[in-house]
Amino acid sequence: MRGGTELGRVRGLGSAKAGAHHWLTHRITAASNLFLMLWFVIAVARLPGYDYATVRPWLASAWVAVPMILLIVSVFWHFRLGLQVVIEDYVHAETRVALMFALNFFVVATSAIAIFSILKVAFTAAAGVPA
Amino acid sequence: MTVSILHRVTGSGMATVGTLLLVWWLAAIAGGPQSYAVFHMVFAEFGKGVLGYIFGIGLTLSFFQHMASGIRHFILDTGAGYELNSAKRAANATFIFSVLATIAFWAFLLGAK
Ligand code: HEM
């Protein structure tokens, strides 16, 4: 990096040009979260029970599996953007880079497990395995 | 003030604790009867389901509070509602809403079973 004062180094660079997009995506996912999370909360409350025999066929239905995958995408994207703001507010320099790496890892790993699980339940429902 | 810090706390709480529990639940269903039995044991059977109630009530209260203050954000984003009295009233309304919605959710859930 070129020397000089801190101000001198950043002058003329402009913004990172990603801020408005971040903000807008956060609002859009907030709106889709509103619908998907309300659906989820009501659907879970209306389940007749929470044992395996009730929950598995429920999740296997297309009317649950599809909104559930949409919910994972919307909510996880939303909190990925949200936690980035929290990290940027409190943590700086190397720790910030490490935490952002951990955040990305966390979101990608958890969403992959969640979506794989939903698809597995949905796609093995017709075959009836495992009962 | 309090509402906005709560928005952050509830959002971060759901993003970490809520995400891990949701993913555990989905993976347990996909894993079959034995793996679901472990999840069910921890949250529904152990101590008459204390952990289920603690995490369940914590997460539903967090969700309704975050939802209410999120909607308040949408209104503030339009440039409306910054006048001191109406800002205070809207902030209090988010607390009342989240407590009532949480009570309604659990009354319905337990009453329907
Ligand atoms: C009804 C659904 C939801 C709505 C309407 C909503 C709305 C919002 C809004 C408008 C913001 C931006 C606030 C700001 O710019 O300061 C936000 C931030 C955030 N949301 Fe949500 N949200 C919802 C659901 C969720 C869920 C389910 C999670 C977690 C799993 C979550 C996690 C977060 C996080 C971590 C932040 C960042 C907090 C901060 O920067 O202080 N949200 N939400």
PDB file of C-alpha atoms and ligand atoms in Angstrom:
ATOM      1  CA  MET A   1       0.000   0.000   0.000  1.00  0.00           C
ATOM      2  CA  ARG A   2       1.124   3.526  -0.870  1.00  0.00           C
ATOM      3  CA  GLY A   3       2.219   5.600   2.145  1.00  0.00           C
ATOM      4  CA  GLY A   4       0.905   8.980   3.326  1.00  0.00           C
ATOM      5  CA  THR A   5      -1.765   9.904   5.832  1.00  0.00           C
ATOM      6  CA  GLU A   6      -4.856   7.745   6.351  1.00  0.00           C
ATOM      7  CA  LEU A   7      -7.013  10.381   4.710  1.00  0.00           C
ATOM      8  CA  GLY A   8      -4.574  10.640   1.810  1.00  0.00           C
ATOM      9  CA  ARG A   9      -4.777   6.914   1.198  1.00  0.00           C
ATOM     10  CA  VAL A  10      -8.550   6.778   0.948  1.00  0.00           C
ATOM     11  CA  ARG A  11      -9.174  10.101  -0.794  1.00  0.00           C
ATOM     12  CA  GLY A  12     -10.651   9.655  -4.256  1.00  0.00           C
ATOM     13  CA  LEU A  13     -11.505   6.004  -3.782  1.00  0.00           C
ATOM     14  CA  GLY A  14     -15.200   6.620  -3.251  1.00  0.00           C
ATOM     15  CA  SER A  15     -17.405   4.104  -1.447  1.00  0.00           C
ATOM     16  CA  ALA A  16     -17.123   0.339  -1.773  1.00  0.00           C
ATOM     17  CA  LYS A  17     -20.270   0.617  -3.942  1.00  0.00           C
ATOM     18  CA  ALA A  18     -21.945  -2.269  -2.159  1.00  0.00           C
ATOM     19  CA  GLY A  19     -23.657  -0.418   0.695  1.00  0.00           C
ATOM     20  CA  ALA A  20     -26.947   0.424  -1.025  1.00  0.00           C
ATOM     21  CA  HIS A  21     -27.263  -3.103  -2.354  1.00  0.00           C
ATOM     22  CA  HIS A  22     -26.613  -4.543   1.107  1.00  0.00           C
ATOM     23  CA  TRP A  23     -29.241  -2.258   2.636  1.00  0.00           C
ATOM     24  CA  LEU A  24     -31.847  -3.033  -0.041  1.00  0.00           C
ATOM     25  CA  THR A  25     -31.306  -6.807   0.059  1.00  0.00           C
ATOM     26  CA  HIS A  26     -31.664  -6.635   3.824  1.00  0.00           C
ATOM     27  CA  ARG A  27     -35.082  -4.908   3.458  1.00  0.00           C
ATOM     28  CA  ILE A  28     -36.249  -7.296   0.720  1.00  0.00           C
ATOM     29  CA  THR A  29     -35.359 -10.348   2.811  1.00  0.00           C
ATOM     30  CA  ALA A  30     -37.005  -8.685   5.828  1.00  0.00           C
ATOM     31  CA  ALA A  31     -40.256  -8.520   3.834  1.00  0.00           C
ATOM     32  CA  SER A  32     -40.035 -12.126   2.625  1.00  0.00           C
ATOM     33  CA  ASN A  33     -39.095 -13.210   6.176  1.00  0.00           C
ATOM     34  CA  LEU A  34     -42.275 -11.598   7.431  1.00  0.00           C
ATOM     35  CA  PHE A  35     -44.479 -13.826   5.258  1.00  0.00           C
ATOM     36  CA  LEU A  36     -42.413 -17.004   5.530  1.00  0.00           C
ATOM     37  CA  MET A  37     -41.866 -16.783   9.288  1.00  0.00           C
ATOM     38  CA  LEU A  38     -45.551 -16.067   9.968  1.00  0.00           C
ATOM     39  CA  TRP A  39     -46.449 -19.093   7.847  1.00  0.00           C
ATOM     40  CA  PHE A  40     -43.914 -21.210   9.768  1.00  0.00           C
ATOM     41  CA  VAL A  41     -45.022 -20.084  13.244  1.00  0.00           C
ATOM     42  CA  ILE A  42     -48.685 -20.725  12.449  1.00  0.00           C
ATOM     43  CA  ALA A  43     -47.988 -24.062  10.734  1.00  0.00           C
ATOM     44  CA  VAL A  44     -45.913 -25.296  13.691  1.00  0.00           C
ATOM     45  CA  ALA A  45     -48.553 -24.193  16.217  1.00  0.00           C
ATOM     46  CA  ARG A  46     -51.252 -26.032  14.230  1.00  0.00           C
ATOM     47  CA  LEU A  47     -49.378 -29.370  14.145  1.00  0.00           C
ATOM     48  CA  PRO A  48     -51.340 -31.973  16.126  1.00  0.00           C
ATOM     49  CA  GLY A  49     -48.127 -33.184  17.811  1.00  0.00           C
ATOM     50  CA  TYR A  50     -44.317 -33.096  17.613  1.00  0.00           C
ATOM     51  CA  ASP A  51     -43.514 -36.804  17.446  1.00  0.00           C
ATOM     52  CA  TYR A  52     -41.681 -38.373  14.504  1.00  0.00           C
ATOM     53  CA  ALA A  53     -44.845 -39.930  13.022  1.00  0.00           C
ATOM     54  CA  THR A  54     -46.487 -36.486  12.786  1.00  0.00           C
ATOM     55  CA  VAL A  55     -43.539 -34.314  11.875  1.00  0.00           C
ATOM     56  CA  ARG A  56     -41.923 -36.375   9.106  1.00  0.00           C
ATOM     57  CA  PRO A  57     -44.917 -36.676   6.723  1.00  0.00           C
ATOM     58  CA  TRP A  58     -45.690 -33.019   7.424  1.00  0.00           C
ATOM     59  CA  LEU A  59     -42.211 -31.925   6.280  1.00  0.00           C
ATOM     60  CA  ALA A  60     -42.333 -34.315   3.299  1.00  0.00           C
ATOM     61  CA  SER A  61     -45.385 -32.591   1.797  1.00  0.00           C
ATOM     62  CA  ALA A  62     -44.603 -30.226  -1.091  1.00  0.00           C
ATOM     63  CA  TRP A  63     -46.716 -27.546   0.606  1.00  0.00           C
ATOM     64  CA  VAL A  64     -44.308 -27.576   3.535  1.00  0.00           C
ATOM     65  CA  ALA A  65     -40.976 -28.585   1.949  1.00  0.00           C
ATOM     66  CA  VAL A  66     -41.020 -25.790  -0.662  1.00  0.00           C
ATOM     67  CA  PRO A  67     -41.890 -22.858   1.656  1.00  0.00           C
ATOM     68  CA  MET A  68     -39.419 -24.306   4.158  1.00  0.00           C
ATOM     69  CA  ILE A  69     -36.572 -24.127   1.610  1.00  0.00           C
ATOM     70  CA  LEU A  70     -37.619 -20.580   0.701  1.00  0.00           C
ATOM     71  CA  LEU A  71     -37.601 -19.731   4.416  1.00  0.00           C
ATOM     72  CA  ILE A  72     -34.067 -21.079   4.825  1.00  0.00           C
ATOM     73  CA  VAL A  73     -32.816 -18.993   1.873  1.00  0.00           C
ATOM     74  CA  SER A  74     -34.604 -15.806   2.954  1.00  0.00           C
ATOM     75  CA  VAL A  75     -33.930 -15.962   6.703  1.00  0.00           C
ATOM     76  CA  PHE A  76     -30.316 -17.145   6.397  1.00  0.00           C
ATOM     77  CA  TRP A  77     -29.477 -14.496   3.806  1.00  0.00           C
ATOM     78  CA  HIS A  78     -31.136 -11.871   6.017  1.00  0.00           C
ATOM     79  CA  PHE A  79     -29.197 -12.798   9.143  1.00  0.00           C
ATOM     80  CA  ARG A  80     -25.959 -13.135   7.133  1.00  0.00           C
ATOM     81  CA  LEU A  81     -26.365  -9.466   6.141  1.00  0.00           C
ATOM     82  CA  GLY A  82     -27.546  -8.519   9.647  1.00  0.00           C
ATOM     83  CA  LEU A  83     -24.692 -10.161  11.539  1.00  0.00           C
ATOM     84  CA  GLN A  84     -22.237  -8.511   9.127  1.00  0.00           C
ATOM     85  CA  VAL A  85     -23.523  -5.115  10.296  1.00  0.00           C
ATOM     86  CA  VAL A  86     -23.208  -6.195  13.943  1.00  0.00           C
ATOM     87  CA  ILE A  87     -19.633  -7.409  13.370  1.00  0.00           C
ATOM     88  CA  GLU A  88     -18.675  -4.203  11.528  1.00  0.00           C
ATOM     89  CA  ASP A  89     -20.029  -2.121  14.412  1.00  0.00           C
ATOM     90  CA  TYR A  90     -18.061  -3.791  17.193  1.00  0.00           C
ATOM     91  CA  VAL A  91     -15.041  -5.577  15.738  1.00  0.00           C
ATOM     92  CA  HIS A  92     -12.107  -4.206  13.741  1.00  0.00           C
ATOM     93  CA  ALA A  93      -9.002  -5.196  11.780  1.00  0.00           C
ATOM     94  CA  GLU A  94      -7.905  -8.856  11.791  1.00  0.00           C
ATOM     95  CA  THR A  95     -10.601 -10.034  14.211  1.00  0.00           C
ATOM     96  CA  ARG A  96     -13.229  -8.619  11.882  1.00  0.00           C
ATOM     97  CA  VAL A  97     -11.818 -10.547   8.919  1.00  0.00           C
ATOM     98  CA  ALA A  98     -11.741 -13.758  10.975  1.00  0.00           C
ATOM     99  CA  LEU A  99     -15.306 -13.285  12.209  1.00  0.00           C
ATOM    100  CA  MET A 100     -16.599 -12.540   8.713  1.00  0.00           C
ATOM    101  CA  PHE A 101     -14.941 -15.730   7.529  1.00  0.00           C
ATOM    102  CA  ALA A 102     -16.579 -17.665  10.384  1.00  0.00           C
ATOM    103  CA  LEU A 103     -19.950 -16.067   9.597  1.00  0.00           C
ATOM    104  CA  ASN A 104     -19.773 -17.078   5.928  1.00  0.00           C
ATOM    105  CA  PHE A 105     -18.720 -20.574   6.881  1.00  0.00           C
ATOM    106  CA  PHE A 106     -21.585 -20.842   9.413  1.00  0.00           C
ATOM    107  CA  VAL A 107     -24.246 -19.663   6.942  1.00  0.00           C
ATOM    108  CA  VAL A 108     -23.093 -21.890   4.097  1.00  0.00           C
ATOM    109  CA  ALA A 109     -22.738 -24.980   6.305  1.00  0.00           C
ATOM    110  CA  THR A 110     -26.054 -24.585   8.161  1.00  0.00           C
ATOM    111  CA  SER A 111     -28.065 -23.782   5.028  1.00  0.00           C
ATOM    112  CA  ALA A 112     -26.569 -26.753   3.164  1.00  0.00           C
ATOM    113  CA  ILE A 113     -27.497 -29.117   6.018  1.00  0.00           C
ATOM    114  CA  ALA A 114     -30.988 -27.634   6.310  1.00  0.00           C
ATOM    115  CA  ILE A 115     -31.801 -27.774   2.587  1.00  0.00           C
ATOM    116  CA  PHE A 116     -30.303 -31.244   2.199  1.00  0.00           C
ATOM    117  CA  SER A 117     -32.407 -32.493   5.133  1.00  0.00           C
ATOM    118  CA  ILE A 118     -35.644 -31.050   3.722  1.00  0.00           C
ATOM    119  CA  LEU A 119     -34.988 -32.498   0.258  1.00  0.00           C
ATOM    120  CA  LYS A 120     -34.045 -35.868   1.682  1.00  0.00           C
ATOM    121  CA  VAL A 121     -37.305 -36.080   3.655  1.00  0.00           C
ATOM    122  CA  ALA A 122     -39.356 -34.881   0.666  1.00  0.00           C
ATOM    123  CA  PHE A 123     -37.714 -37.194  -1.879  1.00  0.00           C
ATOM    124  CA  THR A 124     -37.817 -40.327   0.241  1.00  0.00           C
ATOM    125  CA  ALA A 125     -41.448 -39.829   1.305  1.00  0.00           C
ATOM    126  CA  ALA A 126     -43.041 -41.675  -1.632  1.00  0.00           C
ATOM    127  CA  ALA A 127     -40.674 -44.612  -1.271  1.00  0.00           C
ATOM    128  CA  GLY A 128     -41.560 -44.772   2.407  1.00  0.00           C
ATOM    129  CA  VAL A 129     -37.967 -45.096   3.651  1.00  0.00           C
ATOM    130  CA  PRO A 130     -37.368 -45.076   6.528  1.00  0.00           C
ATOM    131  CA  ALA A 131     -40.886 -45.568   7.818  1.00  0.00           C
TER     132      ALA A 131
ATOM    133  CA  MET B   1     -33.191   3.220  22.276  1.00  0.00           C
ATOM    134  CA  THR B   2     -34.303   0.032  24.045  1.00  0.00           C
ATOM    135  CA  VAL B   3     -36.269  -1.120  21.008  1.00  0.00           C
ATOM    136  CA  SER B   4     -33.334  -0.794  18.656  1.00  0.00           C
ATOM    137  CA  ILE B   5     -30.891  -2.625  20.925  1.00  0.00           C
ATOM    138  CA  LEU B   6     -33.535  -5.330  21.384  1.00  0.00           C
ATOM    139  CA  HIS B   7     -33.855  -5.562  17.620  1.00  0.00           C
ATOM    140  CA  ARG B   8     -30.156  -6.332  17.476  1.00  0.00           C
ATOM    141  CA  VAL B   9     -30.203  -8.771  20.417  1.00  0.00           C
ATOM    142  CA  THR B  10     -33.241 -10.697  19.162  1.00  0.00           C
ATOM    143  CA  GLY B  11     -31.912 -10.810  15.583  1.00  0.00           C
ATOM    144  CA  SER B  12     -28.482 -12.043  16.677  1.00  0.00           C
ATOM    145  CA  GLY B  13     -30.025 -14.535  19.124  1.00  0.00           C
ATOM    146  CA  MET B  14     -32.318 -16.045  16.515  1.00  0.00           C
ATOM    147  CA  ALA B  15     -29.470 -16.096  13.972  1.00  0.00           C
ATOM    148  CA  THR B  16     -27.264 -18.194  16.263  1.00  0.00           C
ATOM    149  CA  VAL B  17     -29.364 -20.187  18.762  1.00  0.00           C
ATOM    150  CA  GLY B  18     -32.451 -20.289  16.519  1.00  0.00           C
ATOM    151  CA  THR B  19     -30.475 -21.392  13.469  1.00  0.00           C
ATOM    152  CA  LEU B  20     -28.716 -24.201  15.332  1.00  0.00           C
ATOM    153  CA  LEU B  21     -32.003 -25.502  16.766  1.00  0.00           C
ATOM    154  CA  LEU B  22     -33.850 -25.302  13.445  1.00  0.00           C
ATOM    155  CA  VAL B  23     -31.036 -27.101  11.623  1.00  0.00           C
ATOM    156  CA  TRP B  24     -30.806 -29.715  14.373  1.00  0.00           C
ATOM    157  CA  TRP B  25     -34.573 -30.293  14.147  1.00  0.00           C
ATOM    158  CA  LEU B  26     -34.548 -30.652  10.331  1.00  0.00           C
ATOM    159  CA  ALA B  27     -31.473 -32.903  10.353  1.00  0.00           C
ATOM    160  CA  ALA B  28     -33.017 -35.045  13.113  1.00  0.00           C
ATOM    161  CA  ILE B  29     -36.179 -35.562  11.037  1.00  0.00           C
ATOM    162  CA  ALA B  30     -34.080 -36.445   7.981  1.00  0.00           C
ATOM    163  CA  GLY B  31     -31.897 -38.763  10.045  1.00  0.00           C
ATOM    164  CA  GLY B  32     -34.753 -41.106  10.882  1.00  0.00           C
ATOM    165  CA  PRO B  33     -36.571 -42.290  14.032  1.00  0.00           C
ATOM    166  CA  GLN B  34     -33.467 -42.799  16.210  1.00  0.00           C
ATOM    167  CA  SER B  35     -31.965 -39.390  15.524  1.00  0.00           C
ATOM    168  CA  TYR B  36     -35.364 -37.733  16.036  1.00  0.00           C
ATOM    169  CA  ALA B  37     -35.722 -39.583  19.352  1.00  0.00           C
ATOM    170  CA  VAL B  38     -32.610 -37.761  20.650  1.00  0.00           C
ATOM    171  CA  PHE B  39     -34.011 -34.351  19.704  1.00  0.00           C
ATOM    172  CA  HIS B  40     -37.404 -35.244  21.194  1.00  0.00           C
ATOM    173  CA  MET B  41     -35.767 -36.500  24.380  1.00  0.00           C
ATOM    174  CA  VAL B  42     -33.787 -33.266  24.871  1.00  0.00           C
ATOM    175  CA  PHE B  43     -36.610 -30.799  24.172  1.00  0.00           C
ATOM    176  CA  ALA B  44     -39.852 -32.638  24.941  1.00  0.00           C
ATOM    177  CA  GLU B  45     -39.133 -35.345  27.511  1.00  0.00           C
ATOM    178  CA  PHE B  46     -36.183 -34.241  29.672  1.00  0.00           C
ATOM    179  CA  GLY B  47     -37.586 -32.520  32.810  1.00  0.00           C
ATOM    180  CA  LYS B  48     -41.093 -32.509  31.295  1.00  0.00           C
ATOM    181  CA  GLY B  49     -39.734 -30.494  28.375  1.00  0.00           C
ATOM    182  CA  VAL B  50     -38.172 -27.548  30.303  1.00  0.00           C
ATOM    183  CA  LEU B  51     -35.605 -26.975  27.562  1.00  0.00           C
ATOM    184  CA  GLY B  52     -38.352 -26.974  24.940  1.00  0.00           C
ATOM    185  CA  TYR B  53     -40.225 -24.302  26.892  1.00  0.00           C
ATOM    186  CA  ILE B  54     -37.151 -22.191  27.649  1.00  0.00           C
ATOM    187  CA  PHE B  55     -35.872 -22.154  24.059  1.00  0.00           C
ATOM    188  CA  GLY B  56     -39.369 -22.148  22.548  1.00  0.00           C
ATOM    189  CA  ILE B  57     -40.659 -19.205  24.571  1.00  0.00           C
ATOM    190  CA  GLY B  58     -37.347 -17.356  24.202  1.00  0.00           C
ATOM    191  CA  LEU B  59     -37.363 -17.762  20.432  1.00  0.00           C
ATOM    192  CA  THR B  60     -41.061 -16.924  19.922  1.00  0.00           C
ATOM    193  CA  LEU B  61     -40.760 -13.826  22.116  1.00  0.00           C
ATOM    194  CA  SER B  62     -37.604 -12.820  20.205  1.00  0.00           C
ATOM    195  CA  PHE B  63     -39.311 -13.399  16.882  1.00  0.00           C
ATOM    196  CA  PHE B  64     -42.414 -11.341  17.666  1.00  0.00           C
ATOM    197  CA  GLN B  65     -40.318  -8.509  19.140  1.00  0.00           C
ATOM    198  CA  HIS B  66     -37.966  -8.483  16.126  1.00  0.00           C
ATOM    199  CA  MET B  67     -40.924  -8.658  13.741  1.00  0.00           C
ATOM    200  CA  ALA B  68     -42.675  -5.714  15.418  1.00  0.00           C
ATOM    201  CA  SER B  69     -39.551  -3.555  15.530  1.00  0.00           C
ATOM    202  CA  GLY B  70     -38.717  -4.650  11.965  1.00  0.00           C
ATOM    203  CA  ILE B  71     -42.082  -3.343  10.787  1.00  0.00           C
ATOM    204  CA  ARG B  72     -41.407  -0.161  12.764  1.00  0.00           C
ATOM    205  CA  HIS B  73     -38.140   0.115  10.778  1.00  0.00           C
ATOM    206  CA  PHE B  74     -40.119  -0.007   7.524  1.00  0.00           C
ATOM    207  CA  ILE B  75     -42.252   2.906   8.716  1.00  0.00           C
ATOM    208  CA  LEU B  76     -39.240   4.919   9.929  1.00  0.00           C
ATOM    209  CA  ASP B  77     -37.528   4.252   6.563  1.00  0.00           C
ATOM    210  CA  THR B  78     -40.327   6.145   4.818  1.00  0.00           C
ATOM    211  CA  GLY B  79     -39.349   9.179   6.917  1.00  0.00           C
ATOM    212  CA  ALA B  80     -42.464   9.069   9.105  1.00  0.00           C
ATOM    213  CA  GLY B  81     -42.813   8.628  12.877  1.00  0.00           C
ATOM    214  CA  TYR B  82     -39.770  10.530  14.167  1.00  0.00           C
ATOM    215  CA  GLU B  83     -41.802  12.914  16.319  1.00  0.00           C
ATOM    216  CA  LEU B  84     -40.935  12.151  19.957  1.00  0.00           C
ATOM    217  CA  ASN B  85     -44.359  11.156  21.295  1.00  0.00           C
ATOM    218  CA  SER B  86     -45.346   8.989  18.370  1.00  0.00           C
ATOM    219  CA  ALA B  87     -41.886   7.369  18.374  1.00  0.00           C
ATOM    220  CA  LYS B  88     -42.357   6.478  22.062  1.00  0.00           C
ATOM    221  CA  ARG B  89     -45.844   5.138  21.504  1.00  0.00           C
ATOM    222  CA  ALA B  90     -44.713   2.958  18.586  1.00  0.00           C
ATOM    223  CA  ALA B  91     -41.792   1.647  20.649  1.00  0.00           C
ATOM    224  CA  ASN B  92     -44.120   0.670  23.518  1.00  0.00           C
ATOM    225  CA  ALA B  93     -46.543  -0.900  21.053  1.00  0.00           C
ATOM    226  CA  THR B  94     -43.801  -3.329  19.913  1.00  0.00           C
ATOM    227  CA  PHE B  95     -43.385  -4.614  23.521  1.00  0.00           C
ATOM    228  CA  ILE B  96     -47.116  -5.024  24.055  1.00  0.00           C
ATOM    229  CA  PHE B  97     -47.470  -6.791  20.718  1.00  0.00           C
ATOM    230  CA  SER B  98     -44.609  -9.231  21.291  1.00  0.00           C
ATOM    231  CA  VAL B  99     -45.813 -10.247  24.772  1.00  0.00           C
ATOM    232  CA  LEU B 100     -49.437 -10.689  23.646  1.00  0.00           C
ATOM    233  CA  ALA B 101     -48.479 -12.576  20.467  1.00  0.00           C
ATOM    234  CA  THR B 102     -46.226 -14.917  22.471  1.00  0.00           C
ATOM    235  CA  ILE B 103     -49.012 -15.646  24.967  1.00  0.00           C
ATOM    236  CA  ALA B 104     -51.498 -16.216  22.115  1.00  0.00           C
ATOM    237  CA  PHE B 105     -49.058 -18.559  20.324  1.00  0.00           C
ATOM    238  CA  TRP B 106     -48.479 -20.746  23.393  1.00  0.00           C
ATOM    239  CA  ALA B 107     -52.117 -20.736  24.465  1.00  0.00           C
ATOM    240  CA  PHE B 108     -53.102 -21.921  20.993  1.00  0.00           C
ATOM    241  CA  LEU B 109     -50.303 -24.487  20.751  1.00  0.00           C
ATOM    242  CA  LEU B 110     -50.980 -26.022  24.166  1.00  0.00           C
ATOM    243  CA  GLY B 111     -54.750 -25.706  23.903  1.00  0.00           C
ATOM    244  CA  ALA B 112     -54.882 -27.422  20.509  1.00  0.00           C
ATOM    245  CA  LYS B 113     -53.034 -30.548  21.672  1.00  0.00           C
TER     246      LYS B 113
HETATM  247  C1  HEM C   1     -40.776 -10.915  10.495  1.00  0.00           C
HETATM  248  C2  HEM C   1     -39.594 -11.151  10.046  1.00  0.00           C
HETATM  249  C3  HEM C   1     -38.461 -10.143  10.078  1.00  0.00           C
HETATM  250  C4  HEM C   1     -38.470  -8.802   9.796  1.00  0.00           C
HETATM  251  C5  HEM C   1     -39.656  -7.932   9.370  1.00  0.00           C
HETATM  252  C6  HEM C   1     -37.110  -8.321   9.996  1.00  0.00           C
HETATM  253  C7  HEM C   1     -36.704  -7.013   9.806  1.00  0.00           C
HETATM  254  C8  HEM C   1     -35.418  -6.546   9.964  1.00  0.00           C
HETATM  255  C9  HEM C   1     -34.958  -5.222   9.611  1.00  0.00           C
HETATM  256  C10 HEM C   1     -35.804  -4.117   8.973  1.00  0.00           C
HETATM  257  C11 HEM C   1     -33.632  -5.155   9.936  1.00  0.00           C
HETATM  258  C12 HEM C   1     -32.676  -3.979   9.707  1.00  0.00           C
HETATM  259  C13 HEM C   1     -32.522  -3.108  10.901  1.00  0.00           C
HETATM  260  C14 HEM C   1     -31.485  -2.041  10.691  1.00  0.00           C
HETATM  261  O1  HEM C   1     -31.152  -1.704   9.542  1.00  0.00           O
HETATM  262  O2  HEM C   1     -30.991  -1.531  11.692  1.00  0.00           O
HETATM  263  C15 HEM C   1     -33.265  -6.433  10.519  1.00  0.00           C
HETATM  264  C16 HEM C   1     -32.022  -6.738  11.034  1.00  0.00           C
HETATM  265  C17 HEM C   1     -31.633  -7.985  11.479  1.00  0.00           C
HETATM  266  N1  HEM C   1     -32.397  -9.143  11.463  1.00  0.00           N
HETATM  267 FE1  HEM C   1     -34.346  -9.258  10.929  1.00  0.00          FE
HETATM  268  N2  HEM C   1     -36.315  -9.373  10.395  1.00  0.00           N
HETATM  269  C18 HEM C   1     -37.106 -10.505  10.445  1.00  0.00           C
HETATM  270  C19 HEM C   1     -36.710 -11.774  10.799  1.00  0.00           C
HETATM  271  C20 HEM C   1     -35.434 -12.128  11.225  1.00  0.00           C
HETATM  272  C21 HEM C   1     -35.025 -13.457  11.628  1.00  0.00           C
HETATM  273  C22 HEM C   1     -35.939 -14.682  11.635  1.00  0.00           C
HETATM  274  C23 HEM C   1     -33.695 -13.373  11.982  1.00  0.00           C
HETATM  275  C24 HEM C   1     -32.726 -14.424  12.484  1.00  0.00           C
HETATM  276  C25 HEM C   1     -32.819 -15.695  12.271  1.00  0.00           C
HETATM  277  C26 HEM C   1     -33.279 -11.986  11.822  1.00  0.00           C
HETATM  278  C27 HEM C   1     -32.016 -11.498  12.091  1.00  0.00           C
HETATM  279  C28 HEM C   1     -31.620 -10.181  11.959  1.00  0.00           C
HETATM  280  C29 HEM C   1     -30.315  -9.671  12.316  1.00  0.00           C
HETATM  281  C30 HEM C   1     -29.153 -10.469  12.914  1.00  0.00           C
HETATM  282  C31 HEM C   1     -30.327  -8.290  12.026  1.00  0.00           C
HETATM  283  C32 HEM C   1     -29.190  -7.270  12.241  1.00  0.00           C
HETATM  284  C33 HEM C   1     -29.460  -6.502  13.506  1.00  0.00           C
HETATM  285  C34 HEM C   1     -28.671  -5.216  13.610  1.00  0.00           C
HETATM  286  O3  HEM C   1     -27.979  -4.807  12.675  1.00  0.00           O
HETATM  287  O4  HEM C   1     -28.778  -4.593  14.684  1.00  0.00           O
HETATM  288  N3  HEM C   1     -34.365 -11.260  11.354  1.00  0.00           N
HETATM  289  N4  HEM C   1     -34.367  -7.269  10.522  1.00  0.00           N
END
